[in-house]
Tab-separated table of C-alpha atoms and ligand atoms in Angstrom:
chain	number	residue	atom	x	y	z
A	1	UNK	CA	0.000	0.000	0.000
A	2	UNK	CA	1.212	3.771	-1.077
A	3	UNK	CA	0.699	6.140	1.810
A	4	UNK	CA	2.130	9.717	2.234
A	5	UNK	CA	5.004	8.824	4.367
A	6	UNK	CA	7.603	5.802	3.354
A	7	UNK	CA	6.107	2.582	4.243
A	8	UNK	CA	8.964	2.131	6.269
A	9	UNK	CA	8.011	4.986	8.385
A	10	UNK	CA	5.084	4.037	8.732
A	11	UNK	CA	5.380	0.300	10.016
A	12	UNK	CA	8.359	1.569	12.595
A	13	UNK	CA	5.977	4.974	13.893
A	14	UNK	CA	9.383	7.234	13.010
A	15	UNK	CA	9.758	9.366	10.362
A	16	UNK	CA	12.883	9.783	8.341
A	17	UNK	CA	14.302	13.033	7.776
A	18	UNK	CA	12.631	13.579	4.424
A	19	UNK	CA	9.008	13.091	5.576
A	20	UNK	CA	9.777	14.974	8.784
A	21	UNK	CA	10.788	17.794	6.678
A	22	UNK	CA	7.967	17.112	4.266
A	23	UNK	CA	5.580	17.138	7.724
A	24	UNK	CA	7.513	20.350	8.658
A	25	UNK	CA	6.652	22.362	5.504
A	26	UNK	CA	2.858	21.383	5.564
A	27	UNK	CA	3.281	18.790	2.205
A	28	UNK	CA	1.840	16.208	4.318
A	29	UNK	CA	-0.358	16.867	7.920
A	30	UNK	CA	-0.139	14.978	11.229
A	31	UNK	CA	-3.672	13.244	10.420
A	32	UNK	CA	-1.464	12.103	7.039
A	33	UNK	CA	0.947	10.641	9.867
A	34	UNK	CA	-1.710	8.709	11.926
A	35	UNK	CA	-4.115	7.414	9.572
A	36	UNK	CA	-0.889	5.633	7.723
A	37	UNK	CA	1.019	4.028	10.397
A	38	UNK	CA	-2.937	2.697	11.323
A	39	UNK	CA	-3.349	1.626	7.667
A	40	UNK	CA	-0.100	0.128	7.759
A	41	UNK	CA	-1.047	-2.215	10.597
A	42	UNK	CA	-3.895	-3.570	8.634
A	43	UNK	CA	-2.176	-4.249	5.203
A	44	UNK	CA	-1.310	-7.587	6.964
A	45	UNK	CA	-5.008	-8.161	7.425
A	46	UNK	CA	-6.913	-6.722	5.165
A	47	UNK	CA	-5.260	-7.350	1.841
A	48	UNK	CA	-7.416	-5.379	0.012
A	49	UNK	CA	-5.604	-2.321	0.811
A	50	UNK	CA	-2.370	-3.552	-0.733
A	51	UNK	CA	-3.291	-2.496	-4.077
A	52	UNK	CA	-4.456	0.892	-2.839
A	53	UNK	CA	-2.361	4.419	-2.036
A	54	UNK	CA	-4.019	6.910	0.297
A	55	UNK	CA	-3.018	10.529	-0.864
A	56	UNK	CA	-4.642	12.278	2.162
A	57	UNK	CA	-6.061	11.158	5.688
A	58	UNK	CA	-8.065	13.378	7.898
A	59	UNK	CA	-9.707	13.401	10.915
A	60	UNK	CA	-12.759	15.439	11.043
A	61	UNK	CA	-15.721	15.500	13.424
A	62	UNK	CA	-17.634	12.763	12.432
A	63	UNK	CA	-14.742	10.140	11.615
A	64	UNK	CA	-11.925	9.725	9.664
A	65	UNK	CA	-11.471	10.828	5.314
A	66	UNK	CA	-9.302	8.635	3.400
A	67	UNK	CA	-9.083	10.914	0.384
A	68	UNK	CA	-7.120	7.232	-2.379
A	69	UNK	CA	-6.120	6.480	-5.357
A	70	UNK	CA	-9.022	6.048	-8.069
A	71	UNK	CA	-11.283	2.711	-7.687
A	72	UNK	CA	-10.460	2.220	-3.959
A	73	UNK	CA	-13.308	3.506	-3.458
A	74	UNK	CA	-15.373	0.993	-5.280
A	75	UNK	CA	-13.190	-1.563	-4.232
A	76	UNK	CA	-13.218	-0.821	-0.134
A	77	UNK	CA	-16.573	1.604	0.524
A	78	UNK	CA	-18.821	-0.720	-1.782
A	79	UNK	CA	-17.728	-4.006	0.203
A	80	UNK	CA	-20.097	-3.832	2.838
A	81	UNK	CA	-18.238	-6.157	5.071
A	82	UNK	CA	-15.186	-5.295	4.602
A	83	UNK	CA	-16.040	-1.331	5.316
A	84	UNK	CA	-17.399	-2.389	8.382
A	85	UNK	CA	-14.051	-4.505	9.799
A	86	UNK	CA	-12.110	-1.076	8.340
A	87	UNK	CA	-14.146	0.984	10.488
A	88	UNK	CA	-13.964	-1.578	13.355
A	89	UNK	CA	-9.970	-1.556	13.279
A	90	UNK	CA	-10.085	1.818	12.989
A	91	UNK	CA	-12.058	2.415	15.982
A	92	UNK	CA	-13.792	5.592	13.631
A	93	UNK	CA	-16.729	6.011	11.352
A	94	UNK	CA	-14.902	5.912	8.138
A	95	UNK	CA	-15.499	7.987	4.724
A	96	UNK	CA	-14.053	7.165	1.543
A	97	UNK	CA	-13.331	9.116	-2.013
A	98	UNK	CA	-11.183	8.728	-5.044
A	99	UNK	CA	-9.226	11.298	-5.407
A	100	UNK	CA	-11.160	14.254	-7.101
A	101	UNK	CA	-11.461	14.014	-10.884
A	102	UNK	CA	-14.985	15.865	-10.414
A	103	UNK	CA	-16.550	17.812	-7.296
A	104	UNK	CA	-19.335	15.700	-8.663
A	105	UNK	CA	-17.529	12.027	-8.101
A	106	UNK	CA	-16.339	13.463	-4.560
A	107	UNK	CA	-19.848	14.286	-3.626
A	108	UNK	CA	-21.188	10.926	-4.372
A	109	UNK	CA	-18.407	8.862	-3.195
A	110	UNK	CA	-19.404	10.715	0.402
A	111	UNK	CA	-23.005	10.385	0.043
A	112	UNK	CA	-22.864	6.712	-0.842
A	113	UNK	CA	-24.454	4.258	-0.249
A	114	UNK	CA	-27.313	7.497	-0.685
A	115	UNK	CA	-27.532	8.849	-3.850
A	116	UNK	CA	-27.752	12.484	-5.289
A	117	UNK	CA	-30.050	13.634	-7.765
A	118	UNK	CA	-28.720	16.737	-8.622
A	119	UNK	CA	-26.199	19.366	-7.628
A	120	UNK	CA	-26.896	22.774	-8.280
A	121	UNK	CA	-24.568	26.033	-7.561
A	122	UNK	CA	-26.549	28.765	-5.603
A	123	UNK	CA	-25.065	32.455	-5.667
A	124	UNK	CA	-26.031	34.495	-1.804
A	125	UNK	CA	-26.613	37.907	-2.324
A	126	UNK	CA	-23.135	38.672	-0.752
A	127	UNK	CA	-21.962	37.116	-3.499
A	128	UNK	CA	-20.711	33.927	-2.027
A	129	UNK	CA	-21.966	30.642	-3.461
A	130	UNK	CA	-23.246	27.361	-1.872
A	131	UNK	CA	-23.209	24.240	-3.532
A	132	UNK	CA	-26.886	22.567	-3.223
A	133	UNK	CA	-27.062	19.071	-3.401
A	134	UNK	CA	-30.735	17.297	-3.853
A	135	UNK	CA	-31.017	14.152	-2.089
A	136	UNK	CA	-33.917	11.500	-4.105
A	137	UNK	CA	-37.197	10.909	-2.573
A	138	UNK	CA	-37.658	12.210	1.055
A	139	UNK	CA	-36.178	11.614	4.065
A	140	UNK	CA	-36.987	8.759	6.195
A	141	UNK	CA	-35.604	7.258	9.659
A	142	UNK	CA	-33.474	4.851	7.465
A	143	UNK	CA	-31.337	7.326	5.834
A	144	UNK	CA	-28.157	6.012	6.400
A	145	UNK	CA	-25.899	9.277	6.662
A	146	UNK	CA	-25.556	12.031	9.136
A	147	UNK	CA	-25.636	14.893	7.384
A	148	UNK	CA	-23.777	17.570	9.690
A	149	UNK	CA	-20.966	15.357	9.459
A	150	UNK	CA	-21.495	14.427	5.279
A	151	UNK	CA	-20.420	18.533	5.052
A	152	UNK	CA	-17.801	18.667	7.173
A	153	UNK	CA	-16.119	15.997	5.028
A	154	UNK	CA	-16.944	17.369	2.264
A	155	UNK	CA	-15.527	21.073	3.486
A	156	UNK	CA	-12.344	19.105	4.533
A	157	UNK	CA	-11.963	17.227	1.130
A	158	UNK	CA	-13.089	19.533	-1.791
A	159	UNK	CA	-13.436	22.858	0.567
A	160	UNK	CA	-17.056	23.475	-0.765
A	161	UNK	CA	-20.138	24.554	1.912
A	162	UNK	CA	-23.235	22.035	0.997
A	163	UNK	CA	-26.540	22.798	1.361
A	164	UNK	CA	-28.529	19.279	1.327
A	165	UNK	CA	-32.263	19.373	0.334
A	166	UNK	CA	-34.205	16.139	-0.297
A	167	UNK	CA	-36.286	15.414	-3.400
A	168	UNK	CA	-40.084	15.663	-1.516
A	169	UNK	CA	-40.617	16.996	1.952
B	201	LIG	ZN1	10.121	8.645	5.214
Protein backbone atom coordinates (compact mmCIF):
# COMPACT_ATOMS: atom_id res chain seq x y z
CA UNK A 1 0.00 0.00 0.00
CA UNK A 2 1.21 3.77 -1.08
CA UNK A 3 0.70 6.14 1.81
CA UNK A 4 2.13 9.72 2.23
CA UNK A 5 5.00 8.82 4.37
CA UNK A 6 7.60 5.80 3.35
CA UNK A 7 6.11 2.58 4.24
CA UNK A 8 8.96 2.13 6.27
CA UNK A 9 8.01 4.99 8.39
CA UNK A 10 5.08 4.04 8.73
CA UNK A 11 5.38 0.30 10.02
CA UNK A 12 8.36 1.57 12.59
CA UNK A 13 5.98 4.97 13.89
CA UNK A 14 9.38 7.23 13.01
CA UNK A 15 9.76 9.37 10.36
CA UNK A 16 12.88 9.78 8.34
CA UNK A 17 14.30 13.03 7.78
CA UNK A 18 12.63 13.58 4.42
CA UNK A 19 9.01 13.09 5.58
CA UNK A 20 9.78 14.97 8.78
CA UNK A 21 10.79 17.79 6.68
CA UNK A 22 7.97 17.11 4.27
CA UNK A 23 5.58 17.14 7.72
CA UNK A 24 7.51 20.35 8.66
CA UNK A 25 6.65 22.36 5.50
CA UNK A 26 2.86 21.38 5.56
CA UNK A 27 3.28 18.79 2.20
CA UNK A 28 1.84 16.21 4.32
CA UNK A 29 -0.36 16.87 7.92
CA UNK A 30 -0.14 14.98 11.23
CA UNK A 31 -3.67 13.24 10.42
CA UNK A 32 -1.46 12.10 7.04
CA UNK A 33 0.95 10.64 9.87
CA UNK A 34 -1.71 8.71 11.93
CA UNK A 35 -4.11 7.41 9.57
CA UNK A 36 -0.89 5.63 7.72
CA UNK A 37 1.02 4.03 10.40
CA UNK A 38 -2.94 2.70 11.32
CA UNK A 39 -3.35 1.63 7.67
CA UNK A 40 -0.10 0.13 7.76
CA UNK A 41 -1.05 -2.22 10.60
CA UNK A 42 -3.90 -3.57 8.63
CA UNK A 43 -2.18 -4.25 5.20
CA UNK A 44 -1.31 -7.59 6.96
CA UNK A 45 -5.01 -8.16 7.42
CA UNK A 46 -6.91 -6.72 5.16
CA UNK A 47 -5.26 -7.35 1.84
CA UNK A 48 -7.42 -5.38 0.01
CA UNK A 49 -5.60 -2.32 0.81
CA UNK A 50 -2.37 -3.55 -0.73
CA UNK A 51 -3.29 -2.50 -4.08
CA UNK A 52 -4.46 0.89 -2.84
CA UNK A 53 -2.36 4.42 -2.04
CA UNK A 54 -4.02 6.91 0.30
CA UNK A 55 -3.02 10.53 -0.86
CA UNK A 56 -4.64 12.28 2.16
CA UNK A 57 -6.06 11.16 5.69
CA UNK A 58 -8.06 13.38 7.90
CA UNK A 59 -9.71 13.40 10.92
CA UNK A 60 -12.76 15.44 11.04
CA UNK A 61 -15.72 15.50 13.42
CA UNK A 62 -17.63 12.76 12.43
CA UNK A 63 -14.74 10.14 11.61
CA UNK A 64 -11.93 9.73 9.66
CA UNK A 65 -11.47 10.83 5.31
CA UNK A 66 -9.30 8.63 3.40
CA UNK A 67 -9.08 10.91 0.38
CA UNK A 68 -7.12 7.23 -2.38
CA UNK A 69 -6.12 6.48 -5.36
CA UNK A 70 -9.02 6.05 -8.07
CA UNK A 71 -11.28 2.71 -7.69
CA UNK A 72 -10.46 2.22 -3.96
CA UNK A 73 -13.31 3.51 -3.46
CA UNK A 74 -15.37 0.99 -5.28
CA UNK A 75 -13.19 -1.56 -4.23
CA UNK A 76 -13.22 -0.82 -0.13
CA UNK A 77 -16.57 1.60 0.52
CA UNK A 78 -18.82 -0.72 -1.78
CA UNK A 79 -17.73 -4.01 0.20
CA UNK A 80 -20.10 -3.83 2.84
CA UNK A 81 -18.24 -6.16 5.07
CA UNK A 82 -15.19 -5.30 4.60
CA UNK A 83 -16.04 -1.33 5.32
CA UNK A 84 -17.40 -2.39 8.38
CA UNK A 85 -14.05 -4.51 9.80
CA UNK A 86 -12.11 -1.08 8.34
CA UNK A 87 -14.15 0.98 10.49
CA UNK A 88 -13.96 -1.58 13.35
CA UNK A 89 -9.97 -1.56 13.28
CA UNK A 90 -10.08 1.82 12.99
CA UNK A 91 -12.06 2.42 15.98
CA UNK A 92 -13.79 5.59 13.63
CA UNK A 93 -16.73 6.01 11.35
CA UNK A 94 -14.90 5.91 8.14
CA UNK A 95 -15.50 7.99 4.72
CA UNK A 96 -14.05 7.17 1.54
CA UNK A 97 -13.33 9.12 -2.01
CA UNK A 98 -11.18 8.73 -5.04
CA UNK A 99 -9.23 11.30 -5.41
CA UNK A 100 -11.16 14.25 -7.10
CA UNK A 101 -11.46 14.01 -10.88
CA UNK A 102 -14.98 15.87 -10.41
CA UNK A 103 -16.55 17.81 -7.30
CA UNK A 104 -19.34 15.70 -8.66
CA UNK A 105 -17.53 12.03 -8.10
CA UNK A 106 -16.34 13.46 -4.56
CA UNK A 107 -19.85 14.29 -3.63
CA UNK A 108 -21.19 10.93 -4.37
CA UNK A 109 -18.41 8.86 -3.19
CA UNK A 110 -19.40 10.71 0.40
CA UNK A 111 -23.01 10.38 0.04
CA UNK A 112 -22.86 6.71 -0.84
CA UNK A 113 -24.45 4.26 -0.25
CA UNK A 114 -27.31 7.50 -0.68
CA UNK A 115 -27.53 8.85 -3.85
CA UNK A 116 -27.75 12.48 -5.29
CA UNK A 117 -30.05 13.63 -7.77
CA UNK A 118 -28.72 16.74 -8.62
CA UNK A 119 -26.20 19.37 -7.63
CA UNK A 120 -26.90 22.77 -8.28
CA UNK A 121 -24.57 26.03 -7.56
CA UNK A 122 -26.55 28.76 -5.60
CA UNK A 123 -25.07 32.46 -5.67
CA UNK A 124 -26.03 34.49 -1.80
CA UNK A 125 -26.61 37.91 -2.32
CA UNK A 126 -23.13 38.67 -0.75
CA UNK A 127 -21.96 37.12 -3.50
CA UNK A 128 -20.71 33.93 -2.03
CA UNK A 129 -21.97 30.64 -3.46
CA UNK A 130 -23.25 27.36 -1.87
CA UNK A 131 -23.21 24.24 -3.53
CA UNK A 132 -26.89 22.57 -3.22
CA UNK A 133 -27.06 19.07 -3.40
CA UNK A 134 -30.74 17.30 -3.85
CA UNK A 135 -31.02 14.15 -2.09
CA UNK A 136 -33.92 11.50 -4.11
CA UNK A 137 -37.20 10.91 -2.57
CA UNK A 138 -37.66 12.21 1.06
CA UNK A 139 -36.18 11.61 4.07
CA UNK A 140 -36.99 8.76 6.19
CA UNK A 141 -35.60 7.26 9.66
CA UNK A 142 -33.47 4.85 7.47
CA UNK A 143 -31.34 7.33 5.83
CA UNK A 144 -28.16 6.01 6.40
CA UNK A 145 -25.90 9.28 6.66
CA UNK A 146 -25.56 12.03 9.14
CA UNK A 147 -25.64 14.89 7.38
CA UNK A 148 -23.78 17.57 9.69
CA UNK A 149 -20.97 15.36 9.46
CA UNK A 150 -21.50 14.43 5.28
CA UNK A 151 -20.42 18.53 5.05
CA UNK A 152 -17.80 18.67 7.17
CA UNK A 153 -16.12 16.00 5.03
CA UNK A 154 -16.94 17.37 2.26
CA UNK A 155 -15.53 21.07 3.49
CA UNK A 156 -12.34 19.10 4.53
CA UNK A 157 -11.96 17.23 1.13
CA UNK A 158 -13.09 19.53 -1.79
CA UNK A 159 -13.44 22.86 0.57
CA UNK A 160 -17.06 23.47 -0.76
CA UNK A 161 -20.14 24.55 1.91
CA UNK A 162 -23.23 22.04 1.00
CA UNK A 163 -26.54 22.80 1.36
CA UNK A 164 -28.53 19.28 1.33
CA UNK A 165 -32.26 19.37 0.33
CA UNK A 166 -34.20 16.14 -0.30
CA UNK A 167 -36.29 15.41 -3.40
CA UNK A 168 -40.08 15.66 -1.52
CA UNK A 169 -40.62 17.00 1.95
ZN1 LIG B 1 10.12 8.65 5.21
Amino acid sequence: MQLPICSFDAKTGILCPKCETKLKNNHITKSDVNISKKLSKLVDKIHELDKTTLIHGMEVEGGTVLVMSNGSHDKLRKNQLLFRQLENELKSKLWITDIKTSNRQVLENIFFPAKILTINVVWLPDGSKLTKVIVPGRKTKRFPLNLKHVKKVVKAVIGIELLIEFERT
